[in-house]
Structures are given as structure tokens and as C-alpha cells.
Tab-separated table of C-alpha atoms in Angstrom:
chain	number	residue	atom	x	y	z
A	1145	UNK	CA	153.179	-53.913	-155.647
A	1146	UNK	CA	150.021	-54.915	-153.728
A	1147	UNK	CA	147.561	-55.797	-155.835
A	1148	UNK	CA	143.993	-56.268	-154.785
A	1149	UNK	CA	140.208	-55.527	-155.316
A	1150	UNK	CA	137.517	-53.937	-153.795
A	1151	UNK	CA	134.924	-55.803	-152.455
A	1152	UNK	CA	131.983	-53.623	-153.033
A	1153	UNK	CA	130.898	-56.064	-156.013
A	1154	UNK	CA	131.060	-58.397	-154.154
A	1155	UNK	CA	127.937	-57.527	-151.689
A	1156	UNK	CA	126.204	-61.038	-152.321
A	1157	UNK	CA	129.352	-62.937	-150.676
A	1158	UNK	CA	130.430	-63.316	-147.385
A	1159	UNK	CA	133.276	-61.351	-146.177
A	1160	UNK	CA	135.137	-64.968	-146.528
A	1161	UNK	CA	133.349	-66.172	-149.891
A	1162	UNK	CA	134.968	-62.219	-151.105
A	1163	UNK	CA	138.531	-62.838	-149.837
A	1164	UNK	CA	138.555	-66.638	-151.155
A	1165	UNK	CA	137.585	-65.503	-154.667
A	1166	UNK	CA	140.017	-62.607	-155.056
A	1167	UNK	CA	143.150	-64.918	-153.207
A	1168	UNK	CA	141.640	-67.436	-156.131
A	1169	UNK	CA	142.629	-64.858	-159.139
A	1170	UNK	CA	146.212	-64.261	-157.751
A	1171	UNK	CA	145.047	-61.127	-155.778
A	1172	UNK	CA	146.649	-60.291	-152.200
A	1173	UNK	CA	144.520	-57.367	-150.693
A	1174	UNK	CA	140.792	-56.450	-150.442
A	1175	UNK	CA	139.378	-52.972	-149.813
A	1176	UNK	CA	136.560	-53.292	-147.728
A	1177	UNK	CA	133.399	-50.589	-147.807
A	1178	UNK	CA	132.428	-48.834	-144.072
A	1179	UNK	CA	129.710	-46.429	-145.795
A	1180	UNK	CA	128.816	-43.454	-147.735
A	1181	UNK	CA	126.258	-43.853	-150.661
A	1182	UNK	CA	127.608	-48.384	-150.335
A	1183	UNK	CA	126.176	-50.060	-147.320
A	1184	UNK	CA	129.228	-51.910	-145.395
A	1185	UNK	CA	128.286	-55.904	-145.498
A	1186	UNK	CA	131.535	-56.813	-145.455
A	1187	UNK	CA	132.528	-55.060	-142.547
A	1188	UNK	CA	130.556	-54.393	-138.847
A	1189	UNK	CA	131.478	-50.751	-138.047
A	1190	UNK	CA	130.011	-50.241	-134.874
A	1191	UNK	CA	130.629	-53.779	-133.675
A	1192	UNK	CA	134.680	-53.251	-134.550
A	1193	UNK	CA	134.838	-49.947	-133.282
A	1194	UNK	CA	133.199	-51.185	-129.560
A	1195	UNK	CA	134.916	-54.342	-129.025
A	1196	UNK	CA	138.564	-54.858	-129.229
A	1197	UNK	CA	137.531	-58.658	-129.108
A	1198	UNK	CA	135.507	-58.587	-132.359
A	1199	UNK	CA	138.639	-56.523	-133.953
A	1200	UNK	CA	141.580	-58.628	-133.584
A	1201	UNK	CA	138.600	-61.484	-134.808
A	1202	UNK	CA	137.568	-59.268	-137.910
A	1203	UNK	CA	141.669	-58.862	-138.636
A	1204	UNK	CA	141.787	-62.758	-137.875
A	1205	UNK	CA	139.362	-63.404	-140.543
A	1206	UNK	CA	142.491	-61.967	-143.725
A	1207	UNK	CA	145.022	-63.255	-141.313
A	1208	UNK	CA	143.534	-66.865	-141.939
A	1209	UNK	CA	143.079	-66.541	-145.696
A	1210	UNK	CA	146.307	-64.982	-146.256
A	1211	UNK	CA	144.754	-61.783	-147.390
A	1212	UNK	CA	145.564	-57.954	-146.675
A	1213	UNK	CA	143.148	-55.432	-145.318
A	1214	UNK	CA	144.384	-53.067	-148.127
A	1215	UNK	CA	142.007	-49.918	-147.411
A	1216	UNK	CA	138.389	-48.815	-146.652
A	1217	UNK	CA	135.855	-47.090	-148.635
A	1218	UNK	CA	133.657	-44.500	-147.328
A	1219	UNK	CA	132.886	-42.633	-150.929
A	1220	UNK	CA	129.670	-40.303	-150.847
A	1221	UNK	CA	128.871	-36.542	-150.711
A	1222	UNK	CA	129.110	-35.229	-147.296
A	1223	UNK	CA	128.376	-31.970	-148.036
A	1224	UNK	CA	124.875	-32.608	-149.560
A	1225	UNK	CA	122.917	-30.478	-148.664
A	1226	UNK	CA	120.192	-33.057	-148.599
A	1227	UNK	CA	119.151	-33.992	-145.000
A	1228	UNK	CA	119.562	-37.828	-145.623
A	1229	UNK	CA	122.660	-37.662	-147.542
A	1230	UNK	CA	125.124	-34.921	-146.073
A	1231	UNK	CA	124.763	-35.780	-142.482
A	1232	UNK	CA	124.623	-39.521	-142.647
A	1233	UNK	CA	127.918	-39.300	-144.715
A	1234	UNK	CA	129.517	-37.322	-143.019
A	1235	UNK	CA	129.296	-39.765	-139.806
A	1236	UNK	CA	129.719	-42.699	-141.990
A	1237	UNK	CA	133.105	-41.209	-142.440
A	1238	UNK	CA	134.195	-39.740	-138.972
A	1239	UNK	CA	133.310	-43.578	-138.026
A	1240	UNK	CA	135.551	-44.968	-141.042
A	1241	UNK	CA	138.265	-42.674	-139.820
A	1242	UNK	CA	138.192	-43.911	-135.890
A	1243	UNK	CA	137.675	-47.330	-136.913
A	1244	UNK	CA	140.628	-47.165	-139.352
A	1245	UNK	CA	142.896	-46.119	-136.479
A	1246	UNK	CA	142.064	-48.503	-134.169
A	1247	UNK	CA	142.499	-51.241	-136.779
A	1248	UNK	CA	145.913	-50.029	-138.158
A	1249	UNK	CA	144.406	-49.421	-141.461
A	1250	UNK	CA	146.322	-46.776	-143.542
A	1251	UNK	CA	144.013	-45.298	-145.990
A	1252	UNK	CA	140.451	-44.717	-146.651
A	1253	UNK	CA	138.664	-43.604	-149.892
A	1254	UNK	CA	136.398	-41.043	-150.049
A	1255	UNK	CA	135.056	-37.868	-152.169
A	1256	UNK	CA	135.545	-34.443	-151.788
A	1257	UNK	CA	131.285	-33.886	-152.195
A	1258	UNK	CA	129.212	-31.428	-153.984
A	1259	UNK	CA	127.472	-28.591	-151.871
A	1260	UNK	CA	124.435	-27.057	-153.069
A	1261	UNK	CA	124.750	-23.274	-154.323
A	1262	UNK	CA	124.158	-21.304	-151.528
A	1263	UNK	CA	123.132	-21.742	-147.909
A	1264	UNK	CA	119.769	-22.543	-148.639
A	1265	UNK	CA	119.785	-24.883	-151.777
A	1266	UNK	CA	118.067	-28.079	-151.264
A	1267	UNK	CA	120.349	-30.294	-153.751
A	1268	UNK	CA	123.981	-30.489	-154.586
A	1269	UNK	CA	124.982	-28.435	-157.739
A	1270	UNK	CA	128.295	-29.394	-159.734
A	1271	UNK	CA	129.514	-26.458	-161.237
A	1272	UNK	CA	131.030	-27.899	-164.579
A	1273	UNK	CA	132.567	-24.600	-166.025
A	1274	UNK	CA	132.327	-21.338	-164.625
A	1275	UNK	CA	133.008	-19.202	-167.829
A	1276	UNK	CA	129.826	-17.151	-166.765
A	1277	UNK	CA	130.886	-15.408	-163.683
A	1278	UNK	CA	127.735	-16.366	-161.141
A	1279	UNK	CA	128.891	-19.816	-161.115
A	1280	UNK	CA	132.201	-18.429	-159.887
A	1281	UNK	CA	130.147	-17.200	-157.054
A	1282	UNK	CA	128.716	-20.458	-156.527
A	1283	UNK	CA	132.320	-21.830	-156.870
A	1284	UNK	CA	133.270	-19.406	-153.525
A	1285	UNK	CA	130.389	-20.629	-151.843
A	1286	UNK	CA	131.247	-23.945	-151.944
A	1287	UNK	CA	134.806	-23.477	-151.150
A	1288	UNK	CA	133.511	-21.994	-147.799
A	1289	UNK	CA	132.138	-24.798	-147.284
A	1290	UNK	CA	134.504	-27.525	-148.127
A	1291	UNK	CA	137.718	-26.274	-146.684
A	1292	UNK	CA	136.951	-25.522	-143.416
A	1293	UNK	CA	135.285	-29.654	-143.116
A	1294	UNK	CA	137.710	-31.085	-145.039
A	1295	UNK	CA	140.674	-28.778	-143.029
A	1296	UNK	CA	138.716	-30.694	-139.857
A	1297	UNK	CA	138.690	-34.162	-141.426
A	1298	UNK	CA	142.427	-33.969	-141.764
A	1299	UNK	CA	142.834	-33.102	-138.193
A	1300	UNK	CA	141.006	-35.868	-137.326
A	1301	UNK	CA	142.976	-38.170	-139.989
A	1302	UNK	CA	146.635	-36.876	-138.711
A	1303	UNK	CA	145.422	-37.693	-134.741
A	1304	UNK	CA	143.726	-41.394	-136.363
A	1305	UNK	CA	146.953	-42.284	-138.334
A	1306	UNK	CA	144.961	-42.623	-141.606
A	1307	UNK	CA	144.995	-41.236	-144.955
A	1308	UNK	CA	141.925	-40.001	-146.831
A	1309	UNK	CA	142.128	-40.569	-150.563
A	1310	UNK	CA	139.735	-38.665	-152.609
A	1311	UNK	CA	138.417	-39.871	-156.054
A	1312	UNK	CA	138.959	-37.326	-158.436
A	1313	UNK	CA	135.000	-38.039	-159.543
A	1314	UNK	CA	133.098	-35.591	-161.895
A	1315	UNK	CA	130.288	-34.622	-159.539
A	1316	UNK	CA	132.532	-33.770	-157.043
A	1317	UNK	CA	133.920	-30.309	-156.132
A	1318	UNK	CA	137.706	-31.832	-157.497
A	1319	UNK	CA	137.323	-33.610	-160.055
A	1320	UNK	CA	140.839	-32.506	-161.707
A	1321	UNK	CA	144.958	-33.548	-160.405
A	1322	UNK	CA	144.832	-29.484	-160.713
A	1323	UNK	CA	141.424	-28.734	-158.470
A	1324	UNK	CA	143.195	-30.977	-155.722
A	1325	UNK	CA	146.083	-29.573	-155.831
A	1326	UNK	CA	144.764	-25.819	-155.825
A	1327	UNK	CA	142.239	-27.346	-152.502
A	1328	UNK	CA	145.699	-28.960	-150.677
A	1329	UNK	CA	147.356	-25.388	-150.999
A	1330	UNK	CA	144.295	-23.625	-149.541
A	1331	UNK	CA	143.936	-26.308	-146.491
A	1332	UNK	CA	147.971	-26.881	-146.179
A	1333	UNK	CA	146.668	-30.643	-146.402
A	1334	UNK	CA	148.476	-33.519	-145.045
A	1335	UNK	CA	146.465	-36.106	-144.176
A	1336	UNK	CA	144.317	-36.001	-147.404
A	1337	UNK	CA	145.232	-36.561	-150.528
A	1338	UNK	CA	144.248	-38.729	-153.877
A	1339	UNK	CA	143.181	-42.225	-154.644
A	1340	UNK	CA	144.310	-42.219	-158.536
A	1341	UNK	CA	141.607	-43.854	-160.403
A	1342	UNK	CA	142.306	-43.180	-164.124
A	1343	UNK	CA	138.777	-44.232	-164.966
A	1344	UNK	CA	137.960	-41.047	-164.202
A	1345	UNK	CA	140.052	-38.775	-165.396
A	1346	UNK	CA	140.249	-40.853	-168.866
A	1347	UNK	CA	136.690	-39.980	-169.223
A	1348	UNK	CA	138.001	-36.111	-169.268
A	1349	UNK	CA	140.375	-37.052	-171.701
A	1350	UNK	CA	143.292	-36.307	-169.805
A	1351	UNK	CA	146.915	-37.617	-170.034
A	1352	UNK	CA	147.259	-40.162	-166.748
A	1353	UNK	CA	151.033	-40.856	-166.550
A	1354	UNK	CA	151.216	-36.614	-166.508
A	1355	UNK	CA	148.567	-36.134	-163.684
A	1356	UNK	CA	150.065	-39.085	-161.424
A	1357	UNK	CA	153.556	-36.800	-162.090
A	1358	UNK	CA	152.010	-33.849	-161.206
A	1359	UNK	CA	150.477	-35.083	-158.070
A	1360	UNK	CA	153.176	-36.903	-156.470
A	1361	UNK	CA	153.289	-37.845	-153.137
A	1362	UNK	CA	149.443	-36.855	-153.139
A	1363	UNK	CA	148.869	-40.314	-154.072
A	1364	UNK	CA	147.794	-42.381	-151.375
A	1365	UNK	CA	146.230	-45.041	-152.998
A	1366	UNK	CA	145.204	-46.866	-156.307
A	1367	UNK	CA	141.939	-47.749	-158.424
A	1368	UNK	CA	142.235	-49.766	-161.201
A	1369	UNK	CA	139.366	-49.393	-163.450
A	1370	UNK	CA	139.283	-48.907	-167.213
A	1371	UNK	CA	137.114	-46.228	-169.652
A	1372	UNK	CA	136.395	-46.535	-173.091
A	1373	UNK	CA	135.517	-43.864	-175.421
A	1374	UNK	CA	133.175	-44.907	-178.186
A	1375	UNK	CA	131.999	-43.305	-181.599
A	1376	UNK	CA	129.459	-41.388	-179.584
A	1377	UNK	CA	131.887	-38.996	-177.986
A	1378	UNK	CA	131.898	-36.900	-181.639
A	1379	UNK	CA	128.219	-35.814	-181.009
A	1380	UNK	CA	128.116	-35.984	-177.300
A	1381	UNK	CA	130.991	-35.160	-175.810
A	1382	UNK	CA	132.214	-36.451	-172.436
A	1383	UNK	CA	129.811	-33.949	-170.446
A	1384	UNK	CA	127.080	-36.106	-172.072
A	1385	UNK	CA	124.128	-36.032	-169.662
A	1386	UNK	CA	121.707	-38.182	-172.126
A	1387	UNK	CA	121.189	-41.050	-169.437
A	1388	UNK	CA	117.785	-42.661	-168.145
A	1389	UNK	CA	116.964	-44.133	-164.673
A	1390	UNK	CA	117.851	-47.047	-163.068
A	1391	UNK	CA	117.279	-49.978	-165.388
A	1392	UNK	CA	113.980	-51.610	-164.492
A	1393	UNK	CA	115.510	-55.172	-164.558
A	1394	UNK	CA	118.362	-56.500	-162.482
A	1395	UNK	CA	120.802	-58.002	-164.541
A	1396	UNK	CA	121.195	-54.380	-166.561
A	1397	UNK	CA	122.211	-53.029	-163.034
A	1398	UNK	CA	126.004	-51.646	-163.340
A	1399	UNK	CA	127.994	-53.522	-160.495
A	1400	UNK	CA	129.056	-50.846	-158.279
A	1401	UNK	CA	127.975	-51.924	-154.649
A	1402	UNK	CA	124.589	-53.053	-152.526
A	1403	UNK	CA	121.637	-50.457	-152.435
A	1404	UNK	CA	123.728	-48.122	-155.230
A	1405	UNK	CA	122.468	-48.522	-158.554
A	1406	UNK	CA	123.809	-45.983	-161.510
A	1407	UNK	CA	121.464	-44.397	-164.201
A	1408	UNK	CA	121.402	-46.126	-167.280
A	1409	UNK	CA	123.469	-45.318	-170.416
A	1410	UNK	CA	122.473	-44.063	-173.768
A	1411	UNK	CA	122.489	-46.661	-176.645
A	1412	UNK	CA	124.971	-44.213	-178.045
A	1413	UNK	CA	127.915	-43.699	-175.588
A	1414	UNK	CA	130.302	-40.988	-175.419
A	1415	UNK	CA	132.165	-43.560	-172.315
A	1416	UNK	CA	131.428	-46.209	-170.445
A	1417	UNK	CA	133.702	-47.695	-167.145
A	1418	UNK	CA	134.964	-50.975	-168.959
A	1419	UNK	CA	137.293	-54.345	-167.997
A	1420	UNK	CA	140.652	-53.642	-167.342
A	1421	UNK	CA	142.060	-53.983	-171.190
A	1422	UNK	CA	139.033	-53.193	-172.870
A	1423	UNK	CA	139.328	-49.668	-172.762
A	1424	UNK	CA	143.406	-49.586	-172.759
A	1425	UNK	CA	145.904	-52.192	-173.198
A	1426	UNK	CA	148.223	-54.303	-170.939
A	1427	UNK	CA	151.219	-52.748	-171.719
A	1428	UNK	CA	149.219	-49.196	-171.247
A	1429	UNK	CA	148.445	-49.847	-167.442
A	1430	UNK	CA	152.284	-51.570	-167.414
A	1431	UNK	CA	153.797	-47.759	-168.081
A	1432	UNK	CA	150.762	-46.986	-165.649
A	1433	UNK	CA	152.066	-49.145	-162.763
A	1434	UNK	CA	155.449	-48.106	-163.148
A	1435	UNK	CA	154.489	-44.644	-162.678
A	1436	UNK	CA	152.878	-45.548	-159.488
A	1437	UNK	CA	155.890	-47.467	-158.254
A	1438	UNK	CA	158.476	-44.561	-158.655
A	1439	UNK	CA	155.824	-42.655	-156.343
A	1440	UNK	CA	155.455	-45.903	-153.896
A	1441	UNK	CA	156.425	-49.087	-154.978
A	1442	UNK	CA	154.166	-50.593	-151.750
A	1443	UNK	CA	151.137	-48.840	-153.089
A	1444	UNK	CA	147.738	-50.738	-152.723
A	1445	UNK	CA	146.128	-51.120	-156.503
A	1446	UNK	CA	142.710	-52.221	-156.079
A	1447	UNK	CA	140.418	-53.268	-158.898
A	1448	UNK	CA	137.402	-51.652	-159.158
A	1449	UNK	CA	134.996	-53.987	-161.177
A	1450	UNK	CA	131.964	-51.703	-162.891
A	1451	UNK	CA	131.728	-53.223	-166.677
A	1452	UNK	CA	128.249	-54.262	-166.770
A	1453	UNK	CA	128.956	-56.188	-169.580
A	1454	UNK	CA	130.387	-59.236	-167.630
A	1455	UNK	CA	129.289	-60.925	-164.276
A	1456	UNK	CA	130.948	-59.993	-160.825
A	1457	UNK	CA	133.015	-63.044	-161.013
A	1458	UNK	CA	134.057	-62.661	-164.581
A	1459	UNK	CA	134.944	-58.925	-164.021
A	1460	UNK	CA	137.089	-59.745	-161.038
A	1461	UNK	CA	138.540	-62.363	-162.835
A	1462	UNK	CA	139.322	-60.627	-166.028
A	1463	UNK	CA	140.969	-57.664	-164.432
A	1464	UNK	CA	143.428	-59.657	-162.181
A	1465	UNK	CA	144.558	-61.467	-165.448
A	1466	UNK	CA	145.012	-58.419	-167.560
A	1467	UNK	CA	145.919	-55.899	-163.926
A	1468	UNK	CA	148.988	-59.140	-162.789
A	1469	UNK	CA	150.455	-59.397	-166.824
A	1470	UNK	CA	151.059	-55.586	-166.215
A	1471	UNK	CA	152.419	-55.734	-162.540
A	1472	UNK	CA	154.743	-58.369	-163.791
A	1473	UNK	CA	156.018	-56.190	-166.419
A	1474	UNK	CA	155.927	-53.247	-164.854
């Protein structure tokens, strides 16, 4: 399989520094970010997308350290309804899609977003459960919304050659193998489909090697990040929303990317994103690989390092051990 990282961590190193540390743990690929709620320091959108020159020099750069381009990242909300957010992600990612085709990369990540409740909300609203029937009415709303972008999107995706692989990420409109799949139907999607990162759905308790079955061919590409449940989860529950703001000091920051800093967590936990192996063991994401291979055995894993209890370095490197012991086996 192709096993990789993305490089979001890594927003203090060069684009070279990045690719030498990951080829350094064993690694082959590196997902690269182009925008969304990440800046893109490891990549120069509007320089690639101008200068044919400055792309075959950009694709020089992994050529030279023996690296794959193994994906972009464009993950935000663009359907905020928030006049700084929703527009400037949604041409973050029309860019990431263009840029993508003229660089012969196959897949991007991305979200589905979160509209607000009607036409003239001023924030986003996730809908969590709709058991009272006005938030099925919100639910409607923001279908109306969605499909006919996202039906768009994949146009523009099927002309560009790319794949757009959403993260199945709470706060999002799908969030669930079964809200994609009910949104694919709707659209008759082709060109989008799922980047499997079981971080998430682990936090919703859900059985992994069932939804990668049940999705299929949906799967365009891989995240490898853990979750962890701890003894919090019996008073909590994992719809906890007991966090704080951003920690005040730096260190306590959760490494997710430049300029995109998470709240912070309670002292109790229901979850937290963990190392690969902290949360579930080697021969767990072995049976997890293997159910990726049957779907594509050429699938690009990336690691997605956002344990704040270790270093961007360490992360990386304690994933790739843990991430290559399962590949091996798998």
C-alpha cells in the first residue's frame, strides 16, 4: 500500500525539511494542504496553477527526494454561512480542484460543510439529532443547499480528473458511512466520495471494518489517525461539548495545521484523537489495512498526526512505526 503522512503538522518545515523527515520514518507519500480552514505553506497555489514552469519544478521537488505527491487537502466548511469562511472556502477548493488536474493529482480531501438554518442565519448549525421535527426542517434546508454545490463540485471534479474525499467529521452535514451514502444517491455522485478516517467515526462508537464494507468503492482515500475513549465517556458521552478556548500557551496547542488551533479539552475526556496504537492496537489497524486493500490495494494511507501529547516529530515518528508493523502484516 502507499503509506504516507500529511504534512499539515508539519507547517514549521520547508516543503523539503517535510518530505526528508517522513522518507526518514520509512514513509513514501505526503499529502500536501492547498486551503480551507489550513493555510497552504507547503504548496504555492496560484504560482502552480499560472506557470507550467513552476509545476513540473514543484513535482521536481518529490521527484528528487523519492517521495509521492499522495493527495491534497482543502478541508473547511464551504457552506458557512459566515462571509469570511463560506466564500473563501469555497474558492480555496475550486482552486485545489484545477490545480489538482493540471498536476495529475488524483484526490483531494475535503468536508461536506455545515450551513446555517435557514437563508438568513449568520453561523453554521450542526443538527446532531433531529428527533424533534423542526430540526428536520432545518435538515431540508440544508440539503437544498448542499446538493445542488456539491452536485456542481463533482462536475467540476469529473472534467479536472480528481476525486474529492470527504471526512466523515462531526460538524459536518455527513458525518456517518450512512449520511454519505443517502447524499451520493440524492446527487448520483461520482466524482465524490470518502476519505476513511476512523478517528472519526471511532469517536461515534461505530464498528470501522463494517462502515469501510458498507462504503465500498466510495473510498477514495485514507487517514490514519487513532481515538481513545477514556473513563469520562460514562458521564459525558461522545456528544460531550464541555471544552474551553484555545489554550493560552503554545505548547498545549493540538497539532493540526498553521493558523488552526482546536478548543481545549476537559480534564475529564469522553475522547481524545491519540498516536496510532494508543487508542487501538497494531494488529487492530492490520485487519484495518486489509480491509482497505480488498477495496484498493494502491490506496494512499496518510497519517494524520493530532496527539498533543507528543511533539510533531515524535507523532510522525511513532505512527509510521506502529502504521508500517501493520502494513507489513496486513
Amino acid at each position: 500500500m502507499n503509506i504516507g503522512a500529511y504534512t499539515a503538522c508539519l507547517h514549521n518545515y520547508t516543503l523539503e525539511e517535510s518530505l526528508d523527515i517522513l522518507k526518514g520514518n520509512g514513509l513514501t507519500g505526503a499529502e500536501v494542504n492547498v486551503g480551507g480552514f489550513i493555510p497552504s505553506p507547503h504548496c504555492p497555489v496560484d504560482l502552480l496553477i499560472g506557470s507550467k514552469t513552476a509545476r513540473d519544478d514543484y513535482l521536481g521537488i518529490f521527484a528528487d527526494k523519492g517521495m509521492r505527491l499522495a493527495g491534497f487537502n482543502c478541508s473547511g466548511n464551504v457552506l458557512s454561512p459566515l462571509p469570511d469562511v463560506g466564500p473563501r472556502h469555497d474558492y480555496d477548493l475550486r482552486r485545489a480542484i484545477e490545480l489538482a488536474g493540471k498536476l495529475g493529482v488524483d484526490e483531494i480531501v475535503c468536508m461536506s460543510g455545515t450551513p446555517g438554518t435557514d437563508p438568513d442565519a449568520k453561523y453554521p448549525a450542526w443538527v446532531v439529532n433531529p428527533w424533534n421535527g423542526v430540526e428536520l426542517e432545518v435538515l431540508e434546508y440544508q440539503k437544498s443547499v448542499a446538493d445542488p454545490y456539491w452536485r456542481e463540485m463533482d462536475k467540476r471534479a469529473q472534467d479536472a480528473g480528481v476525486k474529492l474525499a470527504w471526512e466523515l467529521h462531526p460538524h459536518n452535514i455527513a458525518f456517518t458511512p450512512v449520511n454519505f451514502l443517502e447524499f451520493a444517491d440524492r446527487i448520483d455522485a461520482k466524482n465524490v466520495g470518502v476519505n476513511m478516517d476512523p478517528s472519526h467515526l471511532m469517536w461515534q462508537q461505530m464498528d470501522i471494518v463494517a462502515s469501510i464494507k458498507l462504503l465500498g468503492d466510495h473510498i477514495f482515500h485514507v487517514h490514519a489517525k487513532d481515538t481513545k475513549l477514556y473513563p469520562g465517556v460514562a458521564t459525558r458521552g461522545v456528544i460531550d461539548s464541555s471544552f474551553g478556548p484555545v489554550p493560552e500557551n503554545p505548547a498545549d496547542h493540538t497539532p493540526t495545521g498553521m493558523s488552526h488551533y482546536c478548543s481545549s479539552w476537559p480534564e475529564d475526556p469522553a475522547w481524545r484523537f491519540v498516536g496510532i496504537g494508543v487508542g487501538h492496537d497494531v494488529a487492530w489497524w492490520t485487519e484495518f489495512l486489509r480491509a482497505i486493500k480488498d477495496i484498493n490495494p494502491e490506496m494512499n494511507v496518510n497519517i494524520e498526526h493530532e496527539d498533543q501529547s507528543m511533539s510533531q516529530l515524535d507523532g510522525i515518528a511513532f505512527a509510521a512505526k506502529n502504521l508500517l508493523e501493520a502494513e507489513k502484516a496486513a
